[in-house]
Amino acid sequence: MKMYHPQEIECKWQKYWEDQKSYHTSIASDKPKYYILDMFPYPSGEGLHVGHLVGYIATDIIARYKRSKGYAVLHPMGFDAFGLPAEQYAIQTGQHPAITTANNIQRYQQQLHKLGLSYDWDRAITTTDPQYYKWTQWIFRQLFNSWYDIRLQKARPIAALITIFQQQGNHQVDAYCDKSPKLFTAQEWQQMNEEAQQTCLLAYRLAFLEDTLVNWCPELGTVLANEEVKDGFSERGGHPVVRKQMKQWSLRITAYADRLLAGLQKINWPTSTKEMQRNWIGKSTGAEIQFTTTGENTQHTITAFTTRPDTLFGVTFLVLAPEHPLATTLCTPAYATAATQYITTVINRSERERLTTAHKATGVFTGVYAVHPFTQQPIPIWISDYVLANYGTGAIMGVPAHDSRDYTFATQFQLPITQVIADPSDSELPYETKEGVLMHSDFLNGLSVQAATQTMLEKLAALKLGTPKTTYRLRNAIFSRQRYWGEPFPIYYKNTLPHSLPTEELPMALPSLDSYKPTETGEPPLGRALDWKTKDGYPLELNTMPGWAGSSWYFFRYMDPHNRSQFVSPEAESYWQAVDLYVGGAEHTTGHLLYARFWTKFLHDLGYVTVDEPFQQMIHQGMMQSKSNFVYRIKGTKQFVSYHLREQYETTAMHVATALVDKDNVLQLEAFQNWRPDLKDATFILEEDGQYICGSETEKMSKSKFNAITPDDVINQYGADTLRLYTMFLGPLEQAKLWDMHGIEGVHRFLIKTWRLFYPTSGVPFSTDSPDEAAQKIIHQTIKKIGEDIQRYSFNTAVSNLMICVNDLTALGCRHRHVLGKFLVLLAPFAPHLAEELWQYALGNEASILAAPFPEYDEAYLQESSCEYPIAINGKVRTKIVFPLTMTQEQIETAAIAHPDITKWLEGKTIQKIVVVPQKMVNIVV
RNA sequence: GCUCGGGUGGUGGAAUAGGUAGACACGCAAGACUUAAAAUCUUGUUCCCCUAAAAGAGAGUGCGGGUUCGAUUCCCGCCCCGAGUACCA
């Protein structure tokens, strides 16, 4: 009898599939297409752990299933390889990040290869490859040379804008641009020199230079995007982040805010993810209202944005953001010193400090009043950092009765509070609900919130005091990084104005440097490059692009990865279209997933792609958790105290490798001392029984918590098929799962049982007779279930159903070649190596199982001739009776109440009703 | 605080359209094989009461209500856990 040795057969078939080019994908116009994509991984130095694999295994099962259903399946993999860790390593060691990256990629590929994943590796792409980033630069160049036409709701080439400027100036242009662009006539435009013209155009480009307040991370020496900063610290590395004014490249994603919002309705994504994008875009409608200051000499106009114009009569103060242009100039001399001091401290405060003091209201009075547009009452103007400079207009009208933040501020500084909406429940102020009737509001009195808003907007418009306005929380995306390991910008400067390099000069490759640190003068690392200038001697851009540049369009490149003349050919793009199913982490919701949608819409506008949403359906795999262990170090010493005694000392908890801890959390002391050089002379305070007990917690699996399980160890012990199956068997794809090795024996035993079904101890040969009813029923039921389970991504139940099938066929002693062959095709997407081995060697098929079509089930074999009915009395099941399906409802009723197990419950009671649900159950109501 | 998930045996989980709660697997217990152990196989395993055992009775899907002949599933109110978000006017 042959034994199941996964390590032998898995290597053999992996090589076979590679040699046969089994996963080669091409356009097959006679077949329907299916594009299934995993999120672009960053190849970190730590390699993969089993948590990363959940998604890869799931997509592989679907890809294999879809192929066996006759689809042309695009299932590629590649690497998003620019990024900070390789560069930090380069700064420390001097090793070029390209070498680090290549090593890491190789390790990833080996790990993925050992899992038997069916990627078409000929289509693999890497963002750091100049032949790839050539096109990232090319797309950036298109963004630089485009503007957004609001009337047509699409991006257009900058040449079209120049034509408009030549003919009519920019007074009539309806475009997304800088806040107040310089206005000019056609004649003025024509008289401008090139420099002046370029300055004007820059205000309209979709990729533009801008002085902005950025998240500066001194430790990393670079700026970070909003979503790369968590609680005032950098997401990578956890370094502090401060706010700083810098000239940066930005992308005008805000032009697409409305389309990014509307597009969510067309795509099949988790509601939570859509909701998060909606909140991130943060569309709010309201009005901008003008307030004029009182004062003898100078009168200023302050424009405030509000979503509640209906509460205008409740305004008791105005607040300016500290960064507001008027904040420094408005104050009366008596208040100016205090105000300037406040503004300086607040602006220099780091993001971190702002957050920790967020709950406290701070601010200063300017000494100046504005006039209420209707009551003509004076309204004090304050400055406070609870108003954000870059949202709305940077100025708000304070309505303390109906806004909690304004309420806190008013209470703090004893400003008056005027209630203007009657609260039906009469609860405490502030009353923020949009229900109720207006009061103390002159011409609005008695109106509902909705009607009052409408009336107020009309009145403001008529008196030219305000206009309806929609704002977005979404900011333009800062696109410069002061780093080496990223795509260089295809940009050079002429008299400090940016120009794009001609496309023939792309790719613009990264230069080699002697060091990857910033220059002594604080310039980015590219400042060290010799001859970093164009042929004509113009200086090139020193910043590089952020990590998300390459991942914003990679899904198109897989369609046509070797194209030298286009980023994707129209033929390939129109065949593969959007990704049908995208599987990856939810943590990319407000970053990658938003930027990829933005770039797709932009490329669509310019006519380069037909789709305008990149990912039709999206699923997030749940995170993998694992038990992590802690030891407790007495502060300032190398002494470690056991779990139960830790409270007697002042200790810090420290993660310890779970490999050094047994299942009862007992630490292996010697192994711990040898774990790291600095622990060599560690000493311990032990429990009474002489053991060191570690603390334990369930946490997200990660190398830094020392609780990661690498696939390599599992594969060495059980084989890739067992790992694939077990990862799916743990629970639903989208749910967080706890990895523990206990259950893996169960799925491994299942594969051994499967093996024995084909190589039984009895040695009975396979039969080619037509299978018996019982075997047919089992296999057809399983075909139905597996198909349904895969289609609803329920892989854990699919594995269960495969187990049930093997259990049943084993009990039956099934030897039918026909039935067993069908079973292998069902098993193949989950455990491809074992299925191929048994298909070719046990059953003696000549062709690969990959060519076998997914079996169809025959309804005829699923028909039952009878059904077991649970018989319930008042909903409680009392007995079960088998009835033939030919029985009528009346016959079932009569039989049920005549059954001895039932009659004893009916004694002395009257039957009120009998419910018979065909093929389900019977309920007797007494 | 807000938004979105989720609470089912000792454990992971199943129940796809309101119809037998606990599939499948782990663990545990007993037995077979073995000199013995491991491996393998067989049987049992929601809890509680009763019983020598069988049989039987009751409770039960976070808690409290509701709709229904019937609710893990639908509705209302609460509690707990997890994730995301944070002055966006």
mmCIF file of N, CA, C and O in Angstrom, chain A residues 401-466:
data_model
loop_
_atom_site.group_PDB
_atom_site.id
_atom_site.type_symbol
_atom_site.label_atom_id
_atom_site.label_comp_id
_atom_site.label_asym_id
_atom_site.label_seq_id
_atom_site.Cartn_x
_atom_site.Cartn_y
_atom_site.Cartn_z
ATOM 1 N N ALA A 401 -26.130 77.013 21.025
ATOM 2 C CA ALA A 401 -27.316 76.262 21.444
ATOM 3 C C ALA A 401 -27.493 74.989 20.624
ATOM 4 O O ALA A 401 -28.163 74.053 21.061
ATOM 5 N N HIS A 402 -26.909 74.954 19.424
ATOM 6 C CA HIS A 402 -27.200 73.832 18.525
ATOM 7 C C HIS A 402 -25.946 73.161 17.958
ATOM 8 O O HIS A 402 -26.007 72.512 16.923
ATOM 9 N N ASP A 403 -24.806 73.359 18.612
ATOM 10 C CA ASP A 403 -23.576 72.682 18.193
ATOM 11 C C ASP A 403 -22.731 72.458 19.446
ATOM 12 O O ASP A 403 -22.431 73.404 20.169
ATOM 13 N N SER A 404 -22.366 71.211 19.678
ATOM 14 C CA SER A 404 -21.714 70.897 20.947
ATOM 15 C C SER A 404 -20.344 71.565 21.083
ATOM 16 O O SER A 404 -19.946 71.942 22.174
ATOM 17 N N ARG A 405 -19.604 71.681 19.974
ATOM 18 C CA ARG A 405 -18.284 72.312 20.069
ATOM 19 C C ARG A 405 -18.408 73.789 20.385
ATOM 20 O O ARG A 405 -17.684 74.341 21.219
ATOM 21 N N ASP A 406 -19.365 74.434 19.694
ATOM 22 C CA ASP A 406 -19.614 75.852 19.975
ATOM 23 C C ASP A 406 -20.104 76.023 21.411
ATOM 24 O O ASP A 406 -19.791 77.007 22.081
ATOM 25 N N TYR A 407 -20.863 75.041 21.874
ATOM 26 C CA TYR A 407 -21.411 75.098 23.232
ATOM 27 C C TYR A 407 -20.279 75.050 24.259
ATOM 28 O O TYR A 407 -20.239 75.864 25.193
ATOM 29 N N THR A 408 -19.335 74.111 24.064
ATOM 30 C CA THR A 408 -18.185 74.006 24.959
ATOM 31 C C THR A 408 -17.411 75.318 24.984
ATOM 32 O O THR A 408 -17.031 75.821 26.041
ATOM 33 N N PHE A 409 -17.204 75.876 23.796
ATOM 34 C CA PHE A 409 -16.437 77.111 23.674
ATOM 35 C C PHE A 409 -17.159 78.275 24.373
ATOM 36 O O PHE A 409 -16.551 79.036 25.132
ATOM 37 N N ALA A 410 -18.456 78.362 24.152
ATOM 38 C CA ALA A 410 -19.240 79.464 24.740
ATOM 39 C C ALA A 410 -19.246 79.363 26.259
ATOM 40 O O ALA A 410 -19.138 80.369 26.961
ATOM 41 N N THR A 411 -19.374 78.125 26.772
ATOM 42 C CA THR A 411 -19.380 77.948 28.218
ATOM 43 C C THR A 411 -18.037 78.345 28.796
ATOM 44 O O THR A 411 -17.964 79.050 29.808
ATOM 45 N N GLN A 412 -16.975 77.924 28.153
ATOM 46 C CA GLN A 412 -15.618 78.213 28.606
ATOM 47 C C GLN A 412 -15.372 79.720 28.715
ATOM 48 O O GLN A 412 -14.788 80.194 29.674
ATOM 49 N N PHE A 413 -15.838 80.472 27.711
ATOM 50 C CA PHE A 413 -15.539 81.907 27.670
ATOM 51 C C PHE A 413 -16.749 82.778 27.987
ATOM 52 O O PHE A 413 -16.768 83.962 27.679
ATOM 53 N N GLN A 414 -17.775 82.159 28.565
ATOM 54 C CA GLN A 414 -18.967 82.873 29.016
ATOM 55 C C GLN A 414 -19.582 83.758 27.939
ATOM 56 O O GLN A 414 -19.842 84.932 28.133
ATOM 57 N N LEU A 415 -19.781 83.158 26.784
ATOM 58 C CA LEU A 415 -20.441 83.861 25.690
ATOM 59 C C LEU A 415 -21.922 83.511 25.738
ATOM 60 O O LEU A 415 -22.291 82.430 26.214
ATOM 61 N N PRO A 416 -22.780 84.419 25.267
ATOM 62 C CA PRO A 416 -24.223 84.153 25.356
ATOM 63 C C PRO A 416 -24.660 82.954 24.503
ATOM 64 O O PRO A 416 -24.017 82.620 23.507
ATOM 65 N N ILE A 417 -25.741 82.309 24.917
ATOM 66 C CA ILE A 417 -26.276 81.141 24.221
ATOM 67 C C ILE A 417 -27.733 81.416 23.894
ATOM 68 O O ILE A 417 -28.533 81.643 24.796
ATOM 69 N N THR A 418 -28.059 81.452 22.607
ATOM 70 C CA THR A 418 -29.431 81.740 22.197
ATOM 71 C C THR A 418 -30.034 80.530 21.506
ATOM 72 O O THR A 418 -29.545 80.105 20.454
ATOM 73 N N GLN A 419 -31.090 79.981 22.094
ATOM 74 C CA GLN A 419 -31.741 78.822 21.490
ATOM 75 C C GLN A 419 -32.690 79.308 20.405
ATOM 76 O O GLN A 419 -33.500 80.204 20.637
ATOM 77 N N VAL A 420 -32.595 78.743 19.193
ATOM 78 C CA VAL A 420 -33.476 79.183 18.100
ATOM 79 C C VAL A 420 -34.334 78.054 17.537
ATOM 80 O O VAL A 420 -35.130 78.285 16.631
ATOM 81 N N ILE A 421 -34.151 76.831 18.065
ATOM 82 C CA ILE A 421 -35.023 75.743 17.631
ATOM 83 C C ILE A 421 -35.634 75.117 18.875
ATOM 84 O O ILE A 421 -34.916 74.766 19.813
ATOM 85 N N ALA A 422 -36.952 75.040 18.876
ATOM 86 C CA ALA A 422 -37.646 74.466 20.021
ATOM 87 C C ALA A 422 -37.376 72.967 20.038
ATOM 88 O O ALA A 422 -37.471 72.298 19.020
ATOM 89 N N ASP A 423 -37.035 72.458 21.208
ATOM 90 C CA ASP A 423 -36.730 71.039 21.363
ATOM 91 C C ASP A 423 -37.967 70.343 21.914
ATOM 92 O O ASP A 423 -38.369 70.591 23.040
ATOM 93 N N PRO A 424 -38.581 69.467 21.120
ATOM 94 C CA PRO A 424 -39.820 68.820 21.565
ATOM 95 C C PRO A 424 -39.618 68.019 22.854
ATOM 96 O O PRO A 424 -40.513 67.946 23.684
ATOM 97 N N SER A 425 -38.420 67.426 23.038
ATOM 98 C CA SER A 425 -38.207 66.602 24.240
ATOM 99 C C SER A 425 -37.682 67.440 25.399
ATOM 100 O O SER A 425 -37.535 66.948 26.513
ATOM 101 N N ASP A 426 -37.378 68.706 25.128
ATOM 102 C CA ASP A 426 -36.987 69.661 26.149
ATOM 103 C C ASP A 426 -35.790 69.172 26.963
ATOM 104 O O ASP A 426 -35.759 69.311 28.176
ATOM 105 N N SER A 427 -34.795 68.564 26.274
ATOM 106 C CA SER A 427 -33.623 68.099 27.003
ATOM 107 C C SER A 427 -32.602 69.234 27.092
ATOM 108 O O SER A 427 -32.838 70.331 26.605
ATOM 109 N N GLU A 428 -31.441 68.929 27.695
ATOM 110 C CA GLU A 428 -30.437 69.973 27.919
ATOM 111 C C GLU A 428 -29.787 70.411 26.601
ATOM 112 O O GLU A 428 -29.638 69.626 25.679
ATOM 113 N N LEU A 429 -29.328 71.647 26.580
ATOM 114 C CA LEU A 429 -28.593 72.142 25.419
ATOM 115 C C LEU A 429 -27.202 71.527 25.436
ATOM 116 O O LEU A 429 -26.715 71.156 26.498
ATOM 117 N N PRO A 430 -26.495 71.399 24.348
ATOM 118 C CA PRO A 430 -26.920 71.808 23.001
ATOM 119 C C PRO A 430 -27.902 70.821 22.360
ATOM 120 O O PRO A 430 -27.822 69.628 22.609
ATOM 121 N N TYR A 431 -28.801 71.372 21.566
ATOM 122 C CA TYR A 431 -29.783 70.558 20.858
ATOM 123 C C TYR A 431 -29.359 70.510 19.390
ATOM 124 O O TYR A 431 -29.519 71.471 18.652
ATOM 125 N N GLU A 432 -28.796 69.356 18.974
ATOM 126 C CA GLU A 432 -28.195 69.289 17.630
ATOM 127 C C GLU A 432 -29.077 68.604 16.596
ATOM 128 O O GLU A 432 -28.732 68.559 15.416
ATOM 129 N N THR A 433 -30.207 68.068 17.062
ATOM 130 C CA THR A 433 -31.088 67.332 16.155
ATOM 131 C C THR A 433 -31.745 68.284 15.151
ATOM 132 O O THR A 433 -32.048 69.426 15.482
ATOM 133 N N LYS A 434 -31.949 67.771 13.943
ATOM 134 C CA LYS A 434 -32.530 68.622 12.896
ATOM 135 C C LYS A 434 -34.053 68.515 12.864
ATOM 136 O O LYS A 434 -34.660 68.479 11.800
ATOM 137 N N GLU A 435 -34.657 68.436 14.057
ATOM 138 C CA GLU A 435 -36.114 68.400 14.133
ATOM 139 C C GLU A 435 -36.554 69.490 15.087
ATOM 140 O O GLU A 435 -35.864 69.777 16.064
ATOM 141 N N GLY A 436 -37.731 70.059 14.798
ATOM 142 C CA GLY A 436 -38.222 71.095 15.690
ATOM 143 C C GLY A 436 -38.610 72.333 14.898
ATOM 144 O O GLY A 436 -38.447 72.396 13.677
ATOM 145 N N VAL A 437 -39.118 73.315 15.646
ATOM 146 C CA VAL A 437 -39.674 74.508 15.028
ATOM 147 C C VAL A 437 -38.829 75.704 15.436
ATOM 148 O O VAL A 437 -38.380 75.802 16.582
ATOM 149 N N LEU A 438 -38.579 76.613 14.482
ATOM 150 C CA LEU A 438 -37.733 77.771 14.730
ATOM 151 C C LEU A 438 -38.390 78.762 15.688
ATOM 152 O O LEU A 438 -39.609 78.960 15.650
ATOM 153 N N MET A 439 -37.570 79.371 16.551
ATOM 154 C CA MET A 439 -38.029 80.402 17.487
ATOM 155 C C MET A 439 -36.952 81.485 17.574
ATOM 156 O O MET A 439 -35.823 81.284 17.100
ATOM 157 N N HIS A 440 -37.299 82.638 18.146
ATOM 158 C CA HIS A 440 -36.358 83.770 18.267
ATOM 159 C C HIS A 440 -35.654 84.044 16.943
ATOM 160 O O HIS A 440 -34.488 84.414 16.915
ATOM 161 N N SER A 441 -36.352 83.838 15.841
ATOM 162 C CA SER A 441 -35.673 83.923 14.550
ATOM 163 C C SER A 441 -36.434 84.760 13.537
ATOM 164 O O SER A 441 -36.449 84.457 12.346
ATOM 165 N N ASP A 442 -37.091 85.815 13.996
ATOM 166 C CA ASP A 442 -37.699 86.786 13.081
ATOM 167 C C ASP A 442 -38.549 86.096 12.014
ATOM 168 O O ASP A 442 -39.492 85.381 12.347
ATOM 169 N N PHE A 443 -38.139 86.225 10.754
ATOM 170 C CA PHE A 443 -38.964 85.720 9.656
ATOM 171 C C PHE A 443 -38.967 84.189 9.545
ATOM 172 O O PHE A 443 -39.685 83.629 8.730
ATOM 173 N N LEU A 444 -38.164 83.519 10.338
ATOM 174 C CA LEU A 444 -38.139 82.047 10.274
ATOM 175 C C LEU A 444 -39.048 81.417 11.323
ATOM 176 O O LEU A 444 -39.304 80.213 11.277
ATOM 177 N N ASN A 445 -39.500 82.207 12.262
ATOM 178 C CA ASN A 445 -40.285 81.670 13.384
ATOM 179 C C ASN A 445 -41.419 80.772 12.912
ATOM 180 O O ASN A 445 -42.155 81.121 11.988
ATOM 181 N N GLY A 446 -41.539 79.615 13.552
ATOM 182 C CA GLY A 446 -42.636 78.708 13.249
ATOM 183 C C GLY A 446 -42.336 77.727 12.136
ATOM 184 O O GLY A 446 -43.064 76.751 11.955
ATOM 185 N N LEU A 447 -41.241 77.945 11.400
ATOM 186 C CA LEU A 447 -40.912 77.026 10.305
ATOM 187 C C LEU A 447 -40.171 75.805 10.836
ATOM 188 O O LEU A 447 -39.532 75.854 11.888
ATOM 189 N N SER A 448 -40.245 74.710 10.061
ATOM 190 C CA SER A 448 -39.437 73.529 10.387
ATOM 191 C C SER A 448 -37.992 73.818 10.007
ATOM 192 O O SER A 448 -37.728 74.761 9.256
ATOM 193 N N VAL A 449 -37.073 72.971 10.498
ATOM 194 C CA VAL A 449 -35.656 73.142 10.183
ATOM 195 C C VAL A 449 -35.453 73.162 8.667
ATOM 196 O O VAL A 449 -34.736 74.007 8.124
ATOM 197 N N GLN A 450 -36.128 72.203 8.010
ATOM 198 C CA GLN A 450 -35.960 72.092 6.556
ATOM 199 C C GLN A 450 -36.450 73.339 5.822
ATOM 200 O O GLN A 450 -35.736 73.905 4.994
ATOM 201 N N ALA A 451 -37.645 73.784 6.180
ATOM 202 C CA ALA A 451 -38.224 74.958 5.517
ATOM 203 C C ALA A 451 -37.412 76.206 5.834
ATOM 204 O O ALA A 451 -37.179 77.062 4.964
ATOM 205 N N ALA A 452 -36.944 76.292 7.074
ATOM 206 C CA ALA A 452 -36.170 77.461 7.487
ATOM 207 C C ALA A 452 -34.857 77.538 6.713
ATOM 208 O O ALA A 452 -34.417 78.613 6.308
ATOM 209 N N THR A 453 -34.221 76.371 6.513
ATOM 210 C CA THR A 453 -32.977 76.339 5.752
ATOM 211 C C THR A 453 -33.204 76.881 4.353
ATOM 212 O O THR A 453 -32.459 77.728 3.863
ATOM 213 N N GLN A 454 -34.276 76.395 3.720
ATOM 214 C CA GLN A 454 -34.606 76.830 2.363
ATOM 215 C C GLN A 454 -34.877 78.329 2.321
ATOM 216 O O GLN A 454 -34.319 79.057 1.492
ATOM 217 N N THR A 455 -35.705 78.803 3.235
ATOM 218 C CA THR A 455 -36.071 80.223 3.290
ATOM 219 C C THR A 455 -34.834 81.096 3.497
ATOM 220 O O THR A 455 -34.654 82.115 2.825
ATOM 221 N N MET A 456 -33.986 80.661 4.415
ATOM 222 C CA MET A 456 -32.783 81.435 4.715
ATOM 223 C C MET A 456 -31.854 81.513 3.501
ATOM 224 O O MET A 456 -31.324 82.579 3.189
ATOM 225 N N LEU A 457 -31.691 80.360 2.797
ATOM 226 C CA LEU A 457 -30.820 80.353 1.619
ATOM 227 C C LEU A 457 -31.329 81.335 0.572
ATOM 228 O O LEU A 457 -30.544 82.067 -0.043
ATOM 229 N N GLU A 458 -32.646 81.370 0.396
ATOM 230 C CA GLU A 458 -33.218 82.289 -0.600
ATOM 231 C C GLU A 458 -32.999 83.740 -0.191
ATOM 232 O O GLU A 458 -32.631 84.588 -1.001
ATOM 233 N N LYS A 459 -33.238 84.018 1.077
ATOM 234 C CA LYS A 459 -33.090 85.377 1.599
ATOM 235 C C LYS A 459 -31.626 85.846 1.455
ATOM 236 O O LYS A 459 -31.369 86.972 1.031
ATOM 237 N N LEU A 460 -30.684 84.953 1.832
ATOM 238 C CA LEU A 460 -29.256 85.297 1.742
ATOM 239 C C LEU A 460 -28.866 85.607 0.299
ATOM 240 O O LEU A 460 -28.137 86.564 0.024
ATOM 241 N N ALA A 461 -29.390 84.786 -0.614
ATOM 242 C CA ALA A 461 -29.071 84.985 -2.025
ATOM 243 C C ALA A 461 -29.630 86.320 -2.507
ATOM 244 O O ALA A 461 -28.941 87.089 -3.176
ATOM 245 N N ALA A 462 -30.861 86.600 -2.126
ATOM 246 C CA ALA A 462 -31.523 87.835 -2.564
ATOM 247 C C ALA A 462 -30.762 89.059 -2.058
ATOM 248 O O ALA A 462 -30.606 90.045 -2.778
ATOM 249 N N LEU A 463 -30.283 88.995 -0.816
ATOM 250 C CA LEU A 463 -29.597 90.147 -0.230
ATOM 251 C C LEU A 463 -28.092 90.122 -0.513
ATOM 252 O O LEU A 463 -27.340 90.951 -0.007
ATOM 253 N N LYS A 464 -27.645 89.099 -1.267
ATOM 254 C CA LYS A 464 -26.216 88.937 -1.587
ATOM 255 C C LYS A 464 -25.356 88.868 -0.324
ATOM 256 O O LYS A 464 -24.277 89.444 -0.238
ATOM 257 N N LEU A 465 -25.872 88.163 0.682
ATOM 258 C CA LEU A 465 -25.127 87.999 1.935
ATOM 259 C C LEU A 465 -24.512 86.611 2.051
ATOM 260 O O LEU A 465 -23.720 86.349 2.948
ATOM 261 N N GLY A 466 -24.940 85.738 1.166
ATOM 262 C CA GLY A 466 -24.413 84.376 1.255
ATOM 263 C C GLY A 466 -24.859 83.545 0.073
ATOM 264 O O GLY A 466 -25.782 83.922 -0.643
#
